[in-house]
Short mmCIF file of N, CA and C in Angstrom, two decimals:
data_model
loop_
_atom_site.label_atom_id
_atom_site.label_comp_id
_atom_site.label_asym_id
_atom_site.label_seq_id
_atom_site.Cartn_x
_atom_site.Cartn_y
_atom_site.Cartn_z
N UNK A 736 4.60 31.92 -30.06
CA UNK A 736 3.18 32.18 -30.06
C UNK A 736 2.65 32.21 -31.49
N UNK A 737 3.16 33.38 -32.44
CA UNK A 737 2.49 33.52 -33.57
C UNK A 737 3.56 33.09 -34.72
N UNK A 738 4.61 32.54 -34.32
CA UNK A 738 5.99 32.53 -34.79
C UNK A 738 6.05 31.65 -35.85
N UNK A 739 4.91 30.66 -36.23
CA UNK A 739 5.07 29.60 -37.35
C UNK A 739 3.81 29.98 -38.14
N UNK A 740 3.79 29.55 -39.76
CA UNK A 740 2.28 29.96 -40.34
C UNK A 740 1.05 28.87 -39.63
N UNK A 741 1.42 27.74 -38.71
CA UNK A 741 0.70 27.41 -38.23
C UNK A 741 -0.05 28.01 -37.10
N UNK A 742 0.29 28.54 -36.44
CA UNK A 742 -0.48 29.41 -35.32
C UNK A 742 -1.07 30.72 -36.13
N UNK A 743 -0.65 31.14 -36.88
CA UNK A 743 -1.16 32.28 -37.34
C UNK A 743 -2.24 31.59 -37.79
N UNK A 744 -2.70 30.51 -39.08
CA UNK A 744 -3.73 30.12 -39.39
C UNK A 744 -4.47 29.61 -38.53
N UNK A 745 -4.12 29.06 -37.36
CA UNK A 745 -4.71 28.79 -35.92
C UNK A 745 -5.48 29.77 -35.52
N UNK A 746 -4.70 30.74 -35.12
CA UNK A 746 -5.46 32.40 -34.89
C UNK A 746 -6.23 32.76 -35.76
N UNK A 747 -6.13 32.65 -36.70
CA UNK A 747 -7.45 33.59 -37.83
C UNK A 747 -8.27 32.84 -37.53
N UNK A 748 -8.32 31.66 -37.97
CA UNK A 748 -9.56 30.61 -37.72
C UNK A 748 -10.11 30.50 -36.08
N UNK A 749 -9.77 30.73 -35.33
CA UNK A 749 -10.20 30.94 -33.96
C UNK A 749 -11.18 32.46 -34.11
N UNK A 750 -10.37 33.22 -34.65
CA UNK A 750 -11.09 34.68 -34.28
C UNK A 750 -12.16 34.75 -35.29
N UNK A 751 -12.41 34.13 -36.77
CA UNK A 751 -13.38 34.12 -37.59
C UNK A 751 -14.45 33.84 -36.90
N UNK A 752 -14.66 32.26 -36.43
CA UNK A 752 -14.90 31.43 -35.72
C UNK A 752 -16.52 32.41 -34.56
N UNK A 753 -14.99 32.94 -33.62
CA UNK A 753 -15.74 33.99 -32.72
C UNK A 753 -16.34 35.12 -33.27
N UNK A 754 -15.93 35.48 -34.32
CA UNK A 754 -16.70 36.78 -35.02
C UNK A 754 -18.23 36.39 -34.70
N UNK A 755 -18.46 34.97 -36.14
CA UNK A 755 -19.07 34.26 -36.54
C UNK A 755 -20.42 33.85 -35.71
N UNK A 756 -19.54 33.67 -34.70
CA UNK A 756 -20.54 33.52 -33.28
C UNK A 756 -21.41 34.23 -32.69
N UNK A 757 -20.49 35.66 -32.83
CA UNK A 757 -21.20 37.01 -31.71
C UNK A 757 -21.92 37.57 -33.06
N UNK A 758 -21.78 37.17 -33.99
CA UNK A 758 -22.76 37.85 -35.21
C UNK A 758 -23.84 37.29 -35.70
N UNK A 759 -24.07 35.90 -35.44
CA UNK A 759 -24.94 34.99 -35.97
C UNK A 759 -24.94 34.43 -35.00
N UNK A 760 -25.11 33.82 -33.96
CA UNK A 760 -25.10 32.80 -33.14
C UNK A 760 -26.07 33.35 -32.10
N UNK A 761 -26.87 32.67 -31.52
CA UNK A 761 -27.88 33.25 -30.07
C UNK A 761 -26.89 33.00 -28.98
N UNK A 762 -27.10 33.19 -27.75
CA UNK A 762 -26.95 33.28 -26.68
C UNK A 762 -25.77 32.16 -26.36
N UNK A 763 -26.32 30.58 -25.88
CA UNK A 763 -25.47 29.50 -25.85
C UNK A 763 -23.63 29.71 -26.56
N UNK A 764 -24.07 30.21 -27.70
CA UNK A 764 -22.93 30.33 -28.67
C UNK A 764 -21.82 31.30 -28.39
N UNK A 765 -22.75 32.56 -28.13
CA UNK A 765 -21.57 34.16 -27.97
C UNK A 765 -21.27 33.93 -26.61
N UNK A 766 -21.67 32.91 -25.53
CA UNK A 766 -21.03 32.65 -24.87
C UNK A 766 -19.61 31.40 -24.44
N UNK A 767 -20.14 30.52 -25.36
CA UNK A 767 -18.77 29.71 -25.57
C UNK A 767 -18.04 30.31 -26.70
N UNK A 768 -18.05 30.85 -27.36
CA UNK A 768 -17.07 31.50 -28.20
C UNK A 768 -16.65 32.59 -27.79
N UNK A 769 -17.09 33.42 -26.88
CA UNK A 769 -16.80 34.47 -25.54
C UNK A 769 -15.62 34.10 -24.93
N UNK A 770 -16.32 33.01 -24.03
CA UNK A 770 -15.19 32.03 -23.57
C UNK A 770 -13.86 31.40 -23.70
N UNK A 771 -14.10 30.74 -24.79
CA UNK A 771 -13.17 29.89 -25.38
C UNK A 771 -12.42 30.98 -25.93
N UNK A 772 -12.58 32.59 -26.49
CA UNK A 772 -11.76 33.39 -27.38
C UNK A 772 -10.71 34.04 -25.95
N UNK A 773 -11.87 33.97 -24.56
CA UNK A 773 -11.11 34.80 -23.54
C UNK A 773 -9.95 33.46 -22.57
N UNK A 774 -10.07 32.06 -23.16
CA UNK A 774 -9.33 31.42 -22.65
C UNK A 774 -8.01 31.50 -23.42
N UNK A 775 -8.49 31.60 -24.76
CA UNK A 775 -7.46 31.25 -25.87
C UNK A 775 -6.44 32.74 -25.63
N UNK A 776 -6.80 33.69 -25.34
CA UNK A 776 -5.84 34.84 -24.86
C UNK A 776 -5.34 34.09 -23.76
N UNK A 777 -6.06 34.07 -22.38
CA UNK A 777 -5.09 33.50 -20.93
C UNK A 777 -4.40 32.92 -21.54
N UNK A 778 -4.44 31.76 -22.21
CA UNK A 778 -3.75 30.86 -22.50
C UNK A 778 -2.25 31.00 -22.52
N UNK A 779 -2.08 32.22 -24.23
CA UNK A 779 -1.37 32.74 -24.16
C UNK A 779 -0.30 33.49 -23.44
N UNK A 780 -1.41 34.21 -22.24
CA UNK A 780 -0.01 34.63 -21.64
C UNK A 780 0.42 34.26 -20.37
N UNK A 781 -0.11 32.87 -20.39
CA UNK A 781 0.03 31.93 -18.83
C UNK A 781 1.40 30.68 -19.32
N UNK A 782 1.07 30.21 -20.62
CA UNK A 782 1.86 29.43 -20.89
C UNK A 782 3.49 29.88 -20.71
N UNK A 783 4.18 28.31 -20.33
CA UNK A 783 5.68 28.68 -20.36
C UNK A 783 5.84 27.98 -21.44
N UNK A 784 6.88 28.39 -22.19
CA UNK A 784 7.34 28.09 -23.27
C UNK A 784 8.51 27.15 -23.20
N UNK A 785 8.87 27.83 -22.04
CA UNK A 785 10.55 26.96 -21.89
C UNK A 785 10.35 26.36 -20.86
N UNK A 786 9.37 25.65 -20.07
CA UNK A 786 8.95 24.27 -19.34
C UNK A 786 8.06 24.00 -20.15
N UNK A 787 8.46 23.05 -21.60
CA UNK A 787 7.90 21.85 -21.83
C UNK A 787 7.07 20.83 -21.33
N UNK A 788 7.92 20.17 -20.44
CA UNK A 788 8.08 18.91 -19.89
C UNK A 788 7.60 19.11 -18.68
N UNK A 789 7.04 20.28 -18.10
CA UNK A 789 6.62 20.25 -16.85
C UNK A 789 5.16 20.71 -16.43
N UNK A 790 4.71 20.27 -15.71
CA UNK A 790 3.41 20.93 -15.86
C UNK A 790 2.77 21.85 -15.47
N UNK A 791 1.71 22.63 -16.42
CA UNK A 791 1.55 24.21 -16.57
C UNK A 791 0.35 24.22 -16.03
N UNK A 792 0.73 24.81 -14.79
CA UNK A 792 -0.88 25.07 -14.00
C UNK A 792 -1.93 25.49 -13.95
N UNK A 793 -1.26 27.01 -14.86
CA UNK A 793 -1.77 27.87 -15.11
C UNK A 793 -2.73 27.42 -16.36
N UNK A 794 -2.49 27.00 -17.58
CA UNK A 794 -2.96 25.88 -18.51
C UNK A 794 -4.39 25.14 -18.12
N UNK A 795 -3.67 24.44 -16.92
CA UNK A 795 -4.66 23.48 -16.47
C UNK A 795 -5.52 24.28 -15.91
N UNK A 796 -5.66 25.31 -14.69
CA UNK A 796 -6.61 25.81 -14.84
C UNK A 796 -7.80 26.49 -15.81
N UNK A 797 -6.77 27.36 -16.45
CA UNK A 797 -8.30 27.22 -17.31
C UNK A 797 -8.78 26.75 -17.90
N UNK A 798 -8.38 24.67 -18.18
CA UNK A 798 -8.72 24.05 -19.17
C UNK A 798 -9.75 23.69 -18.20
N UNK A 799 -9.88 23.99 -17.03
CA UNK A 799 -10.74 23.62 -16.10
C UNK A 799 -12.13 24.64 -15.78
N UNK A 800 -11.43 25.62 -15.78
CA UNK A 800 -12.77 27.30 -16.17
C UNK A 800 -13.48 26.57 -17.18
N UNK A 801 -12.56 26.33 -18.43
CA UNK A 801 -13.57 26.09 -19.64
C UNK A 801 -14.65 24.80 -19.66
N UNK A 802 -13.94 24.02 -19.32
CA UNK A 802 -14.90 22.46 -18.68
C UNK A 802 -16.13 22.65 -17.45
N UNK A 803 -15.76 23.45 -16.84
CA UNK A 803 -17.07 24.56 -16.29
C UNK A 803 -17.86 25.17 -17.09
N UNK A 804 -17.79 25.90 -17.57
CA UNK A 804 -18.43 26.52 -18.58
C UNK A 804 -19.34 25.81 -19.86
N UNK A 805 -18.61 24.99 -20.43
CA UNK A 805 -18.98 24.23 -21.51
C UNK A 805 -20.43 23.52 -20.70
N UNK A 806 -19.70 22.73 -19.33
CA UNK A 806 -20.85 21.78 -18.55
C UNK A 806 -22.07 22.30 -18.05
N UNK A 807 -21.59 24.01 -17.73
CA UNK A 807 -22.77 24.79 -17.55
C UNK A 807 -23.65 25.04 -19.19
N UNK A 808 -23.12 24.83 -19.78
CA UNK A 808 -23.96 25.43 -21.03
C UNK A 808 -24.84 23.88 -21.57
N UNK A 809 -24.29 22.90 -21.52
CA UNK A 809 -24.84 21.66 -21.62
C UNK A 809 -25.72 21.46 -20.89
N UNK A 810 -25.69 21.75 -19.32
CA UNK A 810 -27.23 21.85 -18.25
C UNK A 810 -27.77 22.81 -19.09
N UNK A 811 -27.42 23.82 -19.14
CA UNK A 811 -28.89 25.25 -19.11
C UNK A 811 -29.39 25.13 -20.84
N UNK A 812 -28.72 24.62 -21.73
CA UNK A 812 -28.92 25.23 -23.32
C UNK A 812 -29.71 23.64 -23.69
N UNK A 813 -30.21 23.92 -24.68
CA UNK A 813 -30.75 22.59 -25.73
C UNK A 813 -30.26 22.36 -26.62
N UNK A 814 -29.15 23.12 -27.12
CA UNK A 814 -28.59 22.85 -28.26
C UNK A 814 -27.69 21.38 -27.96
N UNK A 815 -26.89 20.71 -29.21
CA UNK A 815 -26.07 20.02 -29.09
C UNK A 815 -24.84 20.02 -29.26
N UNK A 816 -24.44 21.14 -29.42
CA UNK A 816 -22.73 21.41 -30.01
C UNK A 816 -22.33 21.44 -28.56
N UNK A 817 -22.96 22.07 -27.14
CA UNK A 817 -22.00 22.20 -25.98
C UNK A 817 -21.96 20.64 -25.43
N UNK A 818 -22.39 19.49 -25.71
CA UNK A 818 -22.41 18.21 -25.50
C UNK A 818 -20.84 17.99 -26.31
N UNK A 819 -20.79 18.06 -27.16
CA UNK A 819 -19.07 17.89 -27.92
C UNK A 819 -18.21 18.74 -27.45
N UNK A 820 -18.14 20.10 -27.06
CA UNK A 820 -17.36 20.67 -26.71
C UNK A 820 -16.94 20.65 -25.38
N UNK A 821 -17.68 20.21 -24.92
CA UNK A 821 -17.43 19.87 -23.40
C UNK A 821 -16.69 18.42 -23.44
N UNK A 822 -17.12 17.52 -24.30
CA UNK A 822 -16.74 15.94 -24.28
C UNK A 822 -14.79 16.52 -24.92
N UNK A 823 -14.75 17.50 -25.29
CA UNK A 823 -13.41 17.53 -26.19
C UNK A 823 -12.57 17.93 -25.12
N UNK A 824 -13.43 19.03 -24.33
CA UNK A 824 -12.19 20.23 -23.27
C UNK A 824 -11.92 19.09 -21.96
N UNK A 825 -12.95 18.17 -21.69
CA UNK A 825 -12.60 17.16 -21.23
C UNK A 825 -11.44 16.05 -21.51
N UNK A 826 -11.64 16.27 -22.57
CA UNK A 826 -10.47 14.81 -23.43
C UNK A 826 -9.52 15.88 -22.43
N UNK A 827 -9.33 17.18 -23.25
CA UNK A 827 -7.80 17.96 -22.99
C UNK A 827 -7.58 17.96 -20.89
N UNK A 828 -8.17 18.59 -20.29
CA UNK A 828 -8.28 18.24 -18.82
C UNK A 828 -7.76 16.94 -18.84
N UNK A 829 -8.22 15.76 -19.16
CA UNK A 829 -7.58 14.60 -18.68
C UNK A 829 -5.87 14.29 -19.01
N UNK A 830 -5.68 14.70 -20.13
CA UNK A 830 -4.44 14.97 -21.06
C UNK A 830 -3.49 16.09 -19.73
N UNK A 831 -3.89 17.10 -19.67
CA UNK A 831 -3.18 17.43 -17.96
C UNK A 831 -2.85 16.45 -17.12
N UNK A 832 -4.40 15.73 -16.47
CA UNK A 832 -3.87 15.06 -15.65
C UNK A 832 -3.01 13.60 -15.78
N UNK A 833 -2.89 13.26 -17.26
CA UNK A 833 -2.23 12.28 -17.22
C UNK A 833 -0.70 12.45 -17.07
N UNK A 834 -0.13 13.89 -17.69
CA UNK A 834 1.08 14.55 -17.58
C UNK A 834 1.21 14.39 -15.80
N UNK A 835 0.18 15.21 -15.21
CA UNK A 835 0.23 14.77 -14.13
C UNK A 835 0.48 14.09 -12.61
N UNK A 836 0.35 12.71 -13.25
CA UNK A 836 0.27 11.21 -12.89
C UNK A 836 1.61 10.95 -12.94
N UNK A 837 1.75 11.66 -14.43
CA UNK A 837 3.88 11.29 -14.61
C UNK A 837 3.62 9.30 -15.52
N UNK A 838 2.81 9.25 -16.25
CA UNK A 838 2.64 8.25 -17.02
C UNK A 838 3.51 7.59 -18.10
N UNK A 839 4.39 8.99 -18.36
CA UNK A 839 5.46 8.78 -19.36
C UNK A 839 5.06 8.97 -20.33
N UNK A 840 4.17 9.28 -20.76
CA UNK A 840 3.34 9.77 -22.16
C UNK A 840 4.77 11.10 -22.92
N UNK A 841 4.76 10.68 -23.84
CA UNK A 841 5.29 11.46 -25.02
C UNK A 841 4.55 13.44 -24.92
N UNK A 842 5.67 13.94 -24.87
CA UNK A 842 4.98 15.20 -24.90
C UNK A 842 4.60 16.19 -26.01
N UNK A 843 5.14 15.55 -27.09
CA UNK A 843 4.48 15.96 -28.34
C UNK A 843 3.02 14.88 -28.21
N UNK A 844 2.47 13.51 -28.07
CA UNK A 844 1.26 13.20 -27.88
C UNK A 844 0.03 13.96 -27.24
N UNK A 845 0.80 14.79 -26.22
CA UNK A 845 -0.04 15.76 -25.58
C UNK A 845 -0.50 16.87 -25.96
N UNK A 846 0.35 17.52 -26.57
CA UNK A 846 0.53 18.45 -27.47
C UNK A 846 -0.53 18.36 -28.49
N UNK A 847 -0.10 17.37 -29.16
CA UNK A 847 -1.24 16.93 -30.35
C UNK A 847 -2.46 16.86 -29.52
N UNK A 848 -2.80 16.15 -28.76
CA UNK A 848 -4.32 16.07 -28.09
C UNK A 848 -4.60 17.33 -27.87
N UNK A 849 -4.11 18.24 -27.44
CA UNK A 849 -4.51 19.50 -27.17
C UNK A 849 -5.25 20.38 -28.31
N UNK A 850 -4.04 19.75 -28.88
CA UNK A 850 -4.57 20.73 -30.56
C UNK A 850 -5.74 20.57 -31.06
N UNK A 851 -5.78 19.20 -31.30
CA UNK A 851 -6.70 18.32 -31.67
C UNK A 851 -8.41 18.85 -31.36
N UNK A 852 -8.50 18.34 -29.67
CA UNK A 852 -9.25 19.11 -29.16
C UNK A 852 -9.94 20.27 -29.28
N UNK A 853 -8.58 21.39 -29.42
CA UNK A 853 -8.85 23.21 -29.55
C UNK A 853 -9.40 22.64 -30.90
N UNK A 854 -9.54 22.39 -31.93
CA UNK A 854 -10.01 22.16 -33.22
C UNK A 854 -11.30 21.92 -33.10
N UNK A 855 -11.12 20.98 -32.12
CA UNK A 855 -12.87 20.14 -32.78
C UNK A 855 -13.80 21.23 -31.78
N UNK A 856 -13.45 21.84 -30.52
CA UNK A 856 -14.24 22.73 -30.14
C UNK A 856 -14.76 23.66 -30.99
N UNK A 857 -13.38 24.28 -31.73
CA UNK A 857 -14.23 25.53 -32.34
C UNK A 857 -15.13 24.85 -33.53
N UNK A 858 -14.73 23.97 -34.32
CA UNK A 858 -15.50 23.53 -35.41
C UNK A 858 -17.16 22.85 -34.52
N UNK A 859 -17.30 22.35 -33.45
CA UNK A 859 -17.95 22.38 -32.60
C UNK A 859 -18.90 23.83 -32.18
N UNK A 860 -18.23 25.23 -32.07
CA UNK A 860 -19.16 25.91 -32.27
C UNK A 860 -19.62 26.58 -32.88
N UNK A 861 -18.43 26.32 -33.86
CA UNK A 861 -19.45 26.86 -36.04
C UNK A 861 -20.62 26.50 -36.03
N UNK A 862 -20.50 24.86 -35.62
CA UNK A 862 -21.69 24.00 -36.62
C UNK A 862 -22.70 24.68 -35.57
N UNK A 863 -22.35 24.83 -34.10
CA UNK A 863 -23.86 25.09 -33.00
C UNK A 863 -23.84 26.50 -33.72
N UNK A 864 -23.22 27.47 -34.38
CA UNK A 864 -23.60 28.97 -34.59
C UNK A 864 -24.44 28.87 -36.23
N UNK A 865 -24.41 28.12 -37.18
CA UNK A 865 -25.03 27.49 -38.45
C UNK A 865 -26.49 27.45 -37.90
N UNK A 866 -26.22 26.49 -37.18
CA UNK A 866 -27.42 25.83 -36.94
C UNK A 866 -28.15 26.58 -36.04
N UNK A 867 -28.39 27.44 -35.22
CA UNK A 867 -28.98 28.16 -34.79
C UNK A 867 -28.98 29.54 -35.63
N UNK A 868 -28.11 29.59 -36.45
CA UNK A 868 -28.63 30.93 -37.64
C UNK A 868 -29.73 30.26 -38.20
N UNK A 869 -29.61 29.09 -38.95
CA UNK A 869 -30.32 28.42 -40.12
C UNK A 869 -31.69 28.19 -39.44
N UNK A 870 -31.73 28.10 -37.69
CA UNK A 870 -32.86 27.81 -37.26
C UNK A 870 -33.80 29.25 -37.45
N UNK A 871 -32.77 30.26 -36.81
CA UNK A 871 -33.82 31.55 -37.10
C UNK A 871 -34.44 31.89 -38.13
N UNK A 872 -33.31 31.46 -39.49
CA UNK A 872 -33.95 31.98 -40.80
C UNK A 872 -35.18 31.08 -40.87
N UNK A 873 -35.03 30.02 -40.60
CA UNK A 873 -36.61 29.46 -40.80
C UNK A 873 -37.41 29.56 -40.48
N UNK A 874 -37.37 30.63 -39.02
CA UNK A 874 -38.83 30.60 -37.75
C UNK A 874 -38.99 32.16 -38.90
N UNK A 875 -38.31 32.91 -39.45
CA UNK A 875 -38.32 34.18 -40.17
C UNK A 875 -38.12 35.01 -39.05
N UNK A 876 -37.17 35.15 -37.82
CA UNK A 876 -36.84 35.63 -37.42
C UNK A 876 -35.53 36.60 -37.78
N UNK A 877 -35.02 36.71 -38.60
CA UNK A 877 -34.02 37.22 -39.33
C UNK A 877 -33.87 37.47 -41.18
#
């Protein structure tokens, strides 16, 4: 889990991220970073470690909660960051189902897509938590 300096810098930057969000960010935001912080725990303690190669259901579901969520925030919000974050948690959902399918795909490829993904989401809801700070400071709401 936290066992390499890569996940640890993974983790800080996830939880900044969400600070970042619920402190500066309106509504749209403290809820995908809500989200995404309360998936990124399940995550944790759904995953098997020692089935690799097999597929994690538990995983897939909530890569599926979150693809809900994201799609709900893309209907109801105007912003544009839940349009990418949804297009990303999607990439990852399909990345399940291609494991899935049994395609033969490389399981470090998957791996990487996953990552990949978890990345561009959260950098996905920096820029939507910026930009809706930067919007308030201008209306002089803050």
């Amino acid at each position: 889990m936290f066992d390499t300096l890569y996940a640890q810098i993974g983790a800080i930057v996830m939880i900044a991220v969400g600070v970042f969000a619920f402190v500066k960010g309106d509504e749209p935001e403290r809820i995908g970073a809500g989200a995404y912080l309360f998936a990124w725990f399940a995550s944790l303690l759904v995953q098997g470690d020692g089935r690799l190669y097999d597929v994690q259901w538990g995983m897939f579901a909530i890569d599926i909660i979150m693809l809900l969520v994201f799609g709900g925030l893309v209907w109801k919000s105007r912003r544009s960051w839940p349009v990418w974050a949804c297009a990303l948690q999607l990439l990852a959902v399909m990345s399940h189902i291609m494991i899935m399918v049994d395609l033969r795909t490389p399981v470090a490829s998957f791996y990487t897509v996953l990552n990949i993904a978890s990345y561009g989401i959260v950098l996905s809801i920096a820029i939507g938590t910026f930009w809706a700070w930067q919007e308030r400071r201008a209306a002089g709401l803050e």
